[in-house]
Short mmCIF file of C-alpha atoms in Angstrom, two decimals:
data_model
loop_
_atom_site.label_atom_id
_atom_site.label_comp_id
_atom_site.label_asym_id
_atom_site.label_seq_id
_atom_site.Cartn_x
_atom_site.Cartn_y
_atom_site.Cartn_z
CA MET A 29 20.24 -15.39 29.07
CA ASN A 30 21.13 -17.05 25.76
CA ARG A 31 22.13 -14.41 23.20
CA ARG A 32 19.60 -15.95 20.81
CA VAL A 33 16.78 -14.79 23.06
CA ALA A 34 16.32 -11.37 21.44
CA PRO A 35 15.58 -12.56 17.88
CA LEU A 36 13.41 -15.44 19.07
CA LEU A 37 11.51 -13.20 21.42
CA ALA A 38 11.16 -10.72 18.61
CA ALA A 39 9.56 -13.41 16.49
CA SER A 40 7.05 -14.21 19.17
CA THR A 41 5.68 -10.80 20.00
CA LEU A 42 6.50 -8.36 17.27
CA LEU A 43 3.63 -10.01 15.43
CA LEU A 44 1.66 -6.95 14.52
CA VAL A 45 -1.48 -7.11 12.44
CA ALA A 46 -2.25 -5.11 9.33
CA ALA A 47 -5.40 -3.02 9.13
CA CYS A 48 -6.43 0.31 7.72
CA ALA A 49 -8.71 3.24 8.25
CA VAL A 50 -10.85 3.31 5.15
CA PRO A 51 -12.79 6.58 5.19
CA THR A 52 -11.15 9.56 3.54
CA ASP A 53 -10.67 12.87 5.31
CA SER A 54 -13.99 14.16 4.02
CA GLU A 55 -15.87 11.05 5.18
CA ILE A 56 -14.90 11.34 8.84
CA ALA A 57 -17.67 12.91 10.93
CA ASP A 58 -15.40 15.77 12.02
CA THR A 59 -12.08 16.25 10.27
CA SER A 60 -10.60 17.76 13.43
CA LEU A 61 -10.52 14.18 14.74
CA LEU A 62 -8.54 12.83 11.78
CA THR A 63 -5.13 13.13 13.41
CA GLY A 64 -6.42 11.25 16.44
CA PHE A 65 -6.56 8.10 14.30
CA GLN A 66 -3.19 8.64 12.64
CA SER A 67 -1.22 7.61 15.72
CA SER A 68 -1.75 5.30 18.67
CA PRO A 69 -2.16 6.58 22.26
CA VAL A 70 1.03 7.94 23.76
CA ALA A 71 3.31 5.23 25.22
CA PHE A 72 1.19 2.47 23.65
CA ASN A 73 4.41 1.23 22.03
CA ASN A 74 5.38 -0.15 25.46
CA VAL A 75 2.62 -2.78 25.42
CA LEU A 76 2.07 -5.59 22.91
CA SER A 77 -0.52 -4.54 20.36
CA THR A 78 -1.18 -4.60 16.63
CA PHE A 79 -0.84 -0.82 16.45
CA ALA A 80 2.52 0.35 15.11
CA ALA A 81 4.28 3.05 17.09
CA GLY A 82 7.84 4.28 16.88
CA PRO A 83 10.04 5.68 19.66
CA SER A 84 8.51 9.18 19.31
CA ALA A 85 5.16 7.77 20.42
CA ASP A 86 6.72 7.12 23.82
CA SER A 87 6.77 10.81 24.72
CA THR A 88 4.45 12.70 22.37
CA PRO A 89 0.73 12.76 23.28
CA TRP A 90 -1.86 13.64 20.67
CA GLY A 91 -2.15 17.42 20.44
CA PRO A 92 -5.29 19.58 20.37
CA PRO A 93 -6.81 19.52 16.88
CA GLY A 94 -7.23 23.29 16.59
CA ARG A 95 -4.05 24.93 17.82
CA PRO A 96 -3.49 28.32 16.14
CA GLY A 97 -1.30 28.25 13.05
CA ARG A 98 -1.05 24.46 13.01
CA ARG A 99 -2.97 21.62 11.48
CA GLY A 100 -2.81 20.15 14.95
CA GLY A 101 -2.33 16.73 16.40
CA HIS A 102 0.53 14.27 16.55
CA HIS A 103 0.56 12.27 13.35
CA GLY A 104 2.86 9.52 14.54
CA PRO A 105 4.74 7.06 12.35
CA MET A 106 3.09 5.37 9.41
CA GLY A 107 3.63 1.65 8.99
CA PRO A 108 3.88 -0.30 5.72
CA GLY A 109 1.42 1.07 3.20
CA GLY A 110 1.92 4.63 4.37
CA PRO A 111 -0.77 7.28 4.46
CA GLY A 112 -1.74 6.65 0.84
CA ARG A 113 -2.72 9.38 -1.61
CA PRO A 114 -3.79 12.75 -0.18
CA GLY A 115 -7.28 12.42 1.25
CA GLY A 116 -7.23 8.64 0.76
CA PRO A 117 -7.03 5.63 3.09
CA PHE A 118 -4.35 5.53 5.77
CA MET A 119 -3.26 3.04 8.38
CA MET A 120 -5.06 3.37 11.70
CA GLY A 121 -3.10 3.78 14.91
CA GLY A 122 0.15 4.89 13.28
CA GLY A 123 0.37 2.06 10.77
CA LEU A 124 1.25 -1.59 11.21
CA GLY A 125 4.32 -3.64 11.99
CA GLY A 126 5.92 -5.67 9.23
CA PRO A 127 5.54 -9.24 10.54
CA PHE A 128 1.80 -9.49 9.85
CA MET A 129 2.48 -8.30 6.33
CA GLY A 130 5.13 -10.99 5.91
CA LEU A 131 8.06 -8.59 6.16
CA GLY A 132 10.04 -10.69 8.61
CA PHE A 133 10.91 -10.38 12.28
CA GLY A 134 13.26 -7.89 13.88
CA PRO A 135 14.79 -7.26 17.32
CA GLY A 136 12.98 -5.87 20.32
CA PHE A 137 10.25 -8.46 20.90
CA GLY A 138 7.76 -5.68 21.52
CA HIS A 139 8.64 -5.39 25.20
CA ARG A 140 10.91 -2.38 24.82
CA PRO A 141 12.83 -0.54 22.06
CA PRO A 142 15.53 -2.74 20.44
CA HIS A 143 18.43 -0.55 21.64
CA GLU A 144 17.56 -1.24 25.27
CA GLY A 145 18.65 -4.87 25.16
CA ALA A 146 16.90 -8.23 25.58
CA PRO A 147 13.66 -8.13 27.58
CA PHE A 148 13.59 -9.98 30.92
CA ALA A 149 17.40 -10.25 30.96
CA ASN A 150 17.54 -8.63 34.41
CA CYS A 151 14.25 -9.91 35.84
CA ASP A 152 13.64 -12.52 38.55
CA PHE A 153 11.59 -15.71 38.64
CA ASN A 154 8.78 -15.73 41.22
CA ALA A 155 8.04 -19.32 42.24
CA ALA A 156 4.67 -18.36 43.73
CA SER A 157 3.33 -16.87 40.49
CA GLY A 158 5.37 -19.02 38.12
CA ARG A 159 6.37 -15.88 36.23
CA VAL A 160 9.52 -13.91 35.55
CA GLU A 161 8.82 -10.47 37.01
CA CYS A 162 10.63 -7.20 36.34
CA ALA A 163 11.10 -4.27 38.66
CA ALA A 164 8.89 -1.27 37.93
CA GLU A 165 10.40 1.04 35.33
CA ASP A 166 9.82 4.80 35.35
CA ARG A 167 9.86 6.69 32.06
CA HIS A 168 8.55 10.18 31.21
CA GLY A 169 6.33 10.14 34.28
CA LEU A 170 4.93 6.69 33.52
CA THR A 171 5.35 3.41 35.41
CA ILE A 172 5.87 0.27 33.32
CA LEU A 173 5.37 -3.22 34.76
CA ARG A 174 6.38 -6.37 32.86
CA SER A 175 6.15 -10.09 33.55
CA ALA A 176 6.34 -13.27 31.50
CA SER A 177 5.86 -16.99 31.83
CA PHE A 178 7.94 -19.50 29.87
CA LYS A 179 6.85 -23.08 29.20
CA ASP A 180 8.27 -26.00 27.26
CA ALA A 181 6.36 -28.11 24.74
CA ALA A 182 4.97 -30.30 27.54
CA GLY A 183 3.59 -27.26 29.35
CA ALA A 184 6.12 -27.34 32.19
CA THR A 185 7.03 -23.95 33.67
CA GLN A 186 10.58 -22.73 33.06
CA THR A 187 12.44 -20.28 35.29
CA ALA A 188 13.98 -18.49 32.30
CA PHE A 189 13.81 -18.40 28.54
CA ASP A 190 15.62 -21.26 26.77
CA SER A 191 16.32 -20.60 23.10
CA ALA A 192 15.91 -24.28 22.20
CA ALA A 193 13.31 -25.59 24.65
CA THR A 194 10.92 -22.71 25.36
CA ASN A 195 7.78 -23.27 23.33
CA THR A 196 5.24 -20.84 24.82
CA ILE A 197 5.61 -17.32 26.19
CA ASN A 198 2.89 -15.32 27.89
CA THR A 199 3.72 -11.65 28.37
CA ARG A 200 1.79 -9.12 30.45
CA ILE A 201 2.58 -5.42 30.43
CA ALA A 202 0.92 -2.46 32.17
CA VAL A 203 1.68 1.23 31.68
CA SER A 204 0.19 4.01 33.80
CA GLY A 205 0.89 7.56 34.90
CA THR A 206 0.70 11.21 33.89
CA MET A 207 2.75 13.07 31.29
CA THR A 208 3.06 16.85 30.96
CA ARG A 209 3.54 18.33 27.51
CA ARG A 210 5.66 21.34 26.71
CA ASP A 211 2.52 23.46 26.24
CA GLY A 212 1.39 22.60 29.78
CA ALA A 213 -1.32 20.09 28.86
CA THR A 214 -1.35 16.88 30.91
CA SER A 215 -2.09 13.38 29.64
CA VAL A 216 -3.21 10.52 31.88
CA VAL A 217 -2.23 7.14 30.44
CA ASN A 218 -3.48 3.64 31.28
CA HIS A 219 -2.52 0.72 28.98
CA GLN A 220 -2.43 -3.08 29.36
CA SER A 221 -1.61 -6.09 27.19
CA ASP A 222 -1.70 -9.86 27.63
CA ARG A 223 -0.27 -11.94 24.78
CA THR A 224 0.58 -15.63 24.38
CA VAL A 225 2.80 -16.96 21.60
CA SER A 226 3.37 -20.69 21.09
CA GLY A 227 5.43 -22.71 18.63
CA LEU A 228 8.78 -21.21 19.64
CA ALA A 229 10.69 -24.44 20.33
CA THR A 230 13.39 -25.59 17.93
CA GLY A 231 11.84 -27.45 15.00
CA SER A 232 8.43 -25.77 15.18
CA ALA A 233 6.82 -25.20 11.79
CA GLN A 234 4.64 -22.30 12.85
CA ARG A 235 3.91 -19.86 15.65
CA THR A 236 0.45 -19.10 17.00
CA VAL A 237 -0.49 -15.78 18.57
CA ASN A 238 -3.40 -14.97 20.90
CA GLY A 239 -3.83 -11.87 23.01
CA THR A 240 -5.50 -8.61 23.88
CA SER A 241 -4.48 -5.03 24.46
CA SER A 242 -6.29 -1.91 25.63
CA GLY A 243 -5.15 1.66 26.01
CA GLY A 244 -6.43 5.02 27.12
CA GLU A 245 -5.08 8.55 26.85
CA THR A 246 -6.90 11.53 28.40
CA THR A 247 -5.40 14.98 27.84
CA ASN A 248 -6.50 18.22 29.51
CA GLY A 249 -5.23 21.63 28.46
CA THR A 250 -6.01 25.05 27.03
CA ASP A 251 -5.58 26.60 23.59
CA ALA A 252 -6.94 29.66 21.75
CA THR A 253 -10.39 28.05 21.59
CA GLY A 254 -10.57 27.35 25.31
CA SER A 255 -10.11 24.55 27.81
CA PHE A 256 -10.28 21.10 26.26
CA THR A 257 -10.34 17.41 27.10
CA LEU A 258 -9.06 14.95 24.49
CA VAL A 259 -9.74 11.23 24.90
CA ARG A 260 -8.35 8.39 22.81
CA GLN A 261 -9.06 4.73 23.41
CA ALA A 262 -7.53 1.85 21.45
CA GLY A 263 -7.59 -1.91 21.74
CA ASP A 264 -7.30 -5.18 19.89
CA THR A 265 -7.93 -8.90 20.15
CA VAL A 266 -5.68 -11.39 18.34
CA SER A 267 -7.28 -14.84 17.96
CA GLY A 268 -5.41 -17.88 16.65
CA VAL A 269 -3.17 -16.00 14.22
CA VAL A 270 -0.75 -18.51 12.69
CA ILE A 271 2.65 -17.40 11.37
CA PRO A 272 4.42 -20.13 9.34
CA ILE A 273 8.17 -20.45 9.81
CA ALA A 274 10.04 -19.93 6.54
CA ASP A 275 13.83 -19.81 6.88
CA GLY A 276 15.43 -17.15 4.77
CA ARG A 277 12.23 -15.49 3.59
CA PRO A 278 9.29 -13.62 5.10
CA SER A 279 6.11 -15.46 5.94
CA PHE A 280 2.70 -13.86 6.31
CA PRO A 281 -0.18 -15.07 8.51
CA ALA A 282 -1.90 -18.21 7.26
CA GLY A 283 -4.92 -18.12 9.57
CA GLY A 284 -6.66 -16.37 12.42
CA THR A 285 -8.43 -13.08 13.05
CA VAL A 286 -7.66 -9.69 14.55
CA VAL A 287 -10.18 -7.12 15.78
CA ARG A 288 -8.93 -3.55 16.30
CA SER A 289 -10.82 -0.48 17.47
CA MET A 290 -10.24 3.17 18.27
CA ARG A 291 -12.41 5.94 19.75
CA VAL A 292 -11.57 9.65 19.67
CA VAL A 293 -13.45 12.32 21.65
CA VAL A 294 -12.79 16.08 21.75
CA THR A 295 -14.62 18.29 24.25
CA TYR A 296 -14.14 22.04 24.65
CA SER A 297 -15.48 23.75 27.77
CA GLY A 298 -19.10 24.76 27.25
CA GLN A 299 -19.45 22.72 24.05
CA SER A 300 -20.82 19.27 23.27
CA PRO A 301 -18.31 16.43 22.74
CA THR A 302 -17.32 15.47 19.20
CA THR A 303 -16.79 11.71 18.83
CA SER A 304 -15.56 9.36 16.11
CA THR A 305 -15.09 5.57 16.25
CA ARG A 306 -13.45 3.01 14.03
CA ARG A 307 -13.40 -0.81 14.07
CA GLU A 308 -11.43 -3.21 11.88
CA VAL A 309 -11.88 -6.98 11.59
CA ILE A 310 -9.00 -8.69 9.77
CA THR A 311 -9.24 -12.32 8.63
CA TYR A 312 -6.37 -14.45 7.33
CA ASP A 313 -7.54 -17.48 5.31
CA GLY A 314 -4.29 -19.00 4.04
CA SER A 315 -4.24 -16.98 0.83
CA ASN A 316 -1.96 -14.05 0.08
CA THR A 317 -4.81 -11.59 0.66
CA ALA A 318 -6.14 -10.52 4.06
CA LYS A 319 -9.87 -9.75 4.22
CA ILE A 320 -10.76 -6.64 6.22
CA VAL A 321 -14.17 -5.34 7.30
CA ILE A 322 -13.99 -1.76 8.55
CA THR A 323 -16.73 0.20 10.26
CA GLN A 324 -16.22 3.96 10.62
CA ASP A 325 -18.90 5.91 12.50
CA GLY A 326 -21.54 3.33 11.52
CA THR A 327 -20.51 2.97 7.87
CA THR A 328 -19.06 -0.42 6.85
CA LYS A 329 -16.74 -1.20 3.95
CA ASN A 330 -15.21 -4.47 2.75
CA CYS A 331 -11.52 -4.31 1.97
CA THR A 332 -8.62 -6.51 0.94
CA LEU A 333 -4.93 -6.26 1.72
CA PRO A 334 -2.46 -8.10 -0.57
CA LEU A 335 0.37 -9.79 1.35
CA PRO A 336 3.19 -9.19 1.92
CA HIS A 337 3.72 -5.78 0.28
CA GLY A 338 0.31 -4.60 -0.89
CA ARG A 339 -1.88 -1.61 -0.19
CA ILE A 340 -5.44 -1.59 1.05
CA SER A 341 -8.30 -1.68 -1.46
CA CYS A 342 -11.94 -1.20 -0.48
CA SER A 343 -15.30 -1.58 -2.16
#
């Protein structure tokens, strides 16, 4: 594989979208659920989504919210913008990746951590499916399946990535399995993503991103309160997001929309479930400000996000 593949692939799928969780701690229906929104589901960093997640998210499920002597939960990494002032807005799902803020592209391409090498370098082309398919990968009790299709500007299928001629990449990733935490709790994981990025060929003036992701994490365990079940669901839809190419400087999205959502449920044995939901709709209109409509447990706020280095502001 051409050694230029990693940075070009990075440009095509590390296109993460900015969005925030507007309500403050006191506005969330049950503050015990707060930490459930501060990170993405465990191992969600292995699929292509707009939720930021660092390497620790690969092996650390969300913890029970009421463990003795602890605030509880796995906070996860915070993306650009950070958690904000105490009690104020924070970035949902662990934060956001830099590219949708205009912070430039990095290695990794979203398929696997950057230190593990170029994605699809050791995968085989399947003529029947027209896709490059990778052998199943086992990690922390999870099975990860990856495949991709490569096409030139005319739409012809390619058997491998070509740094000059590949124009469109479709990537599909699935993650499933069971993880056991050090405290004995078990988490069942089921994630998928399907993303298409076009405009990769040499000379292209912009890249266009479309795709979906969905993820689920169900944890069962016991703490001082009793037996519990914790459920987190996350997903997004990226529609026609356009990233202009600007050599030597970052470029932020010039068009398109992103819809992100999360749902957190905590149930202790013998008690009623406690649930909180959050939805974010992000619109890029060509200006240097993204428009965001956020609905938290039925309450809607209109927000703006200055690009490329701003913080969320809501009315």
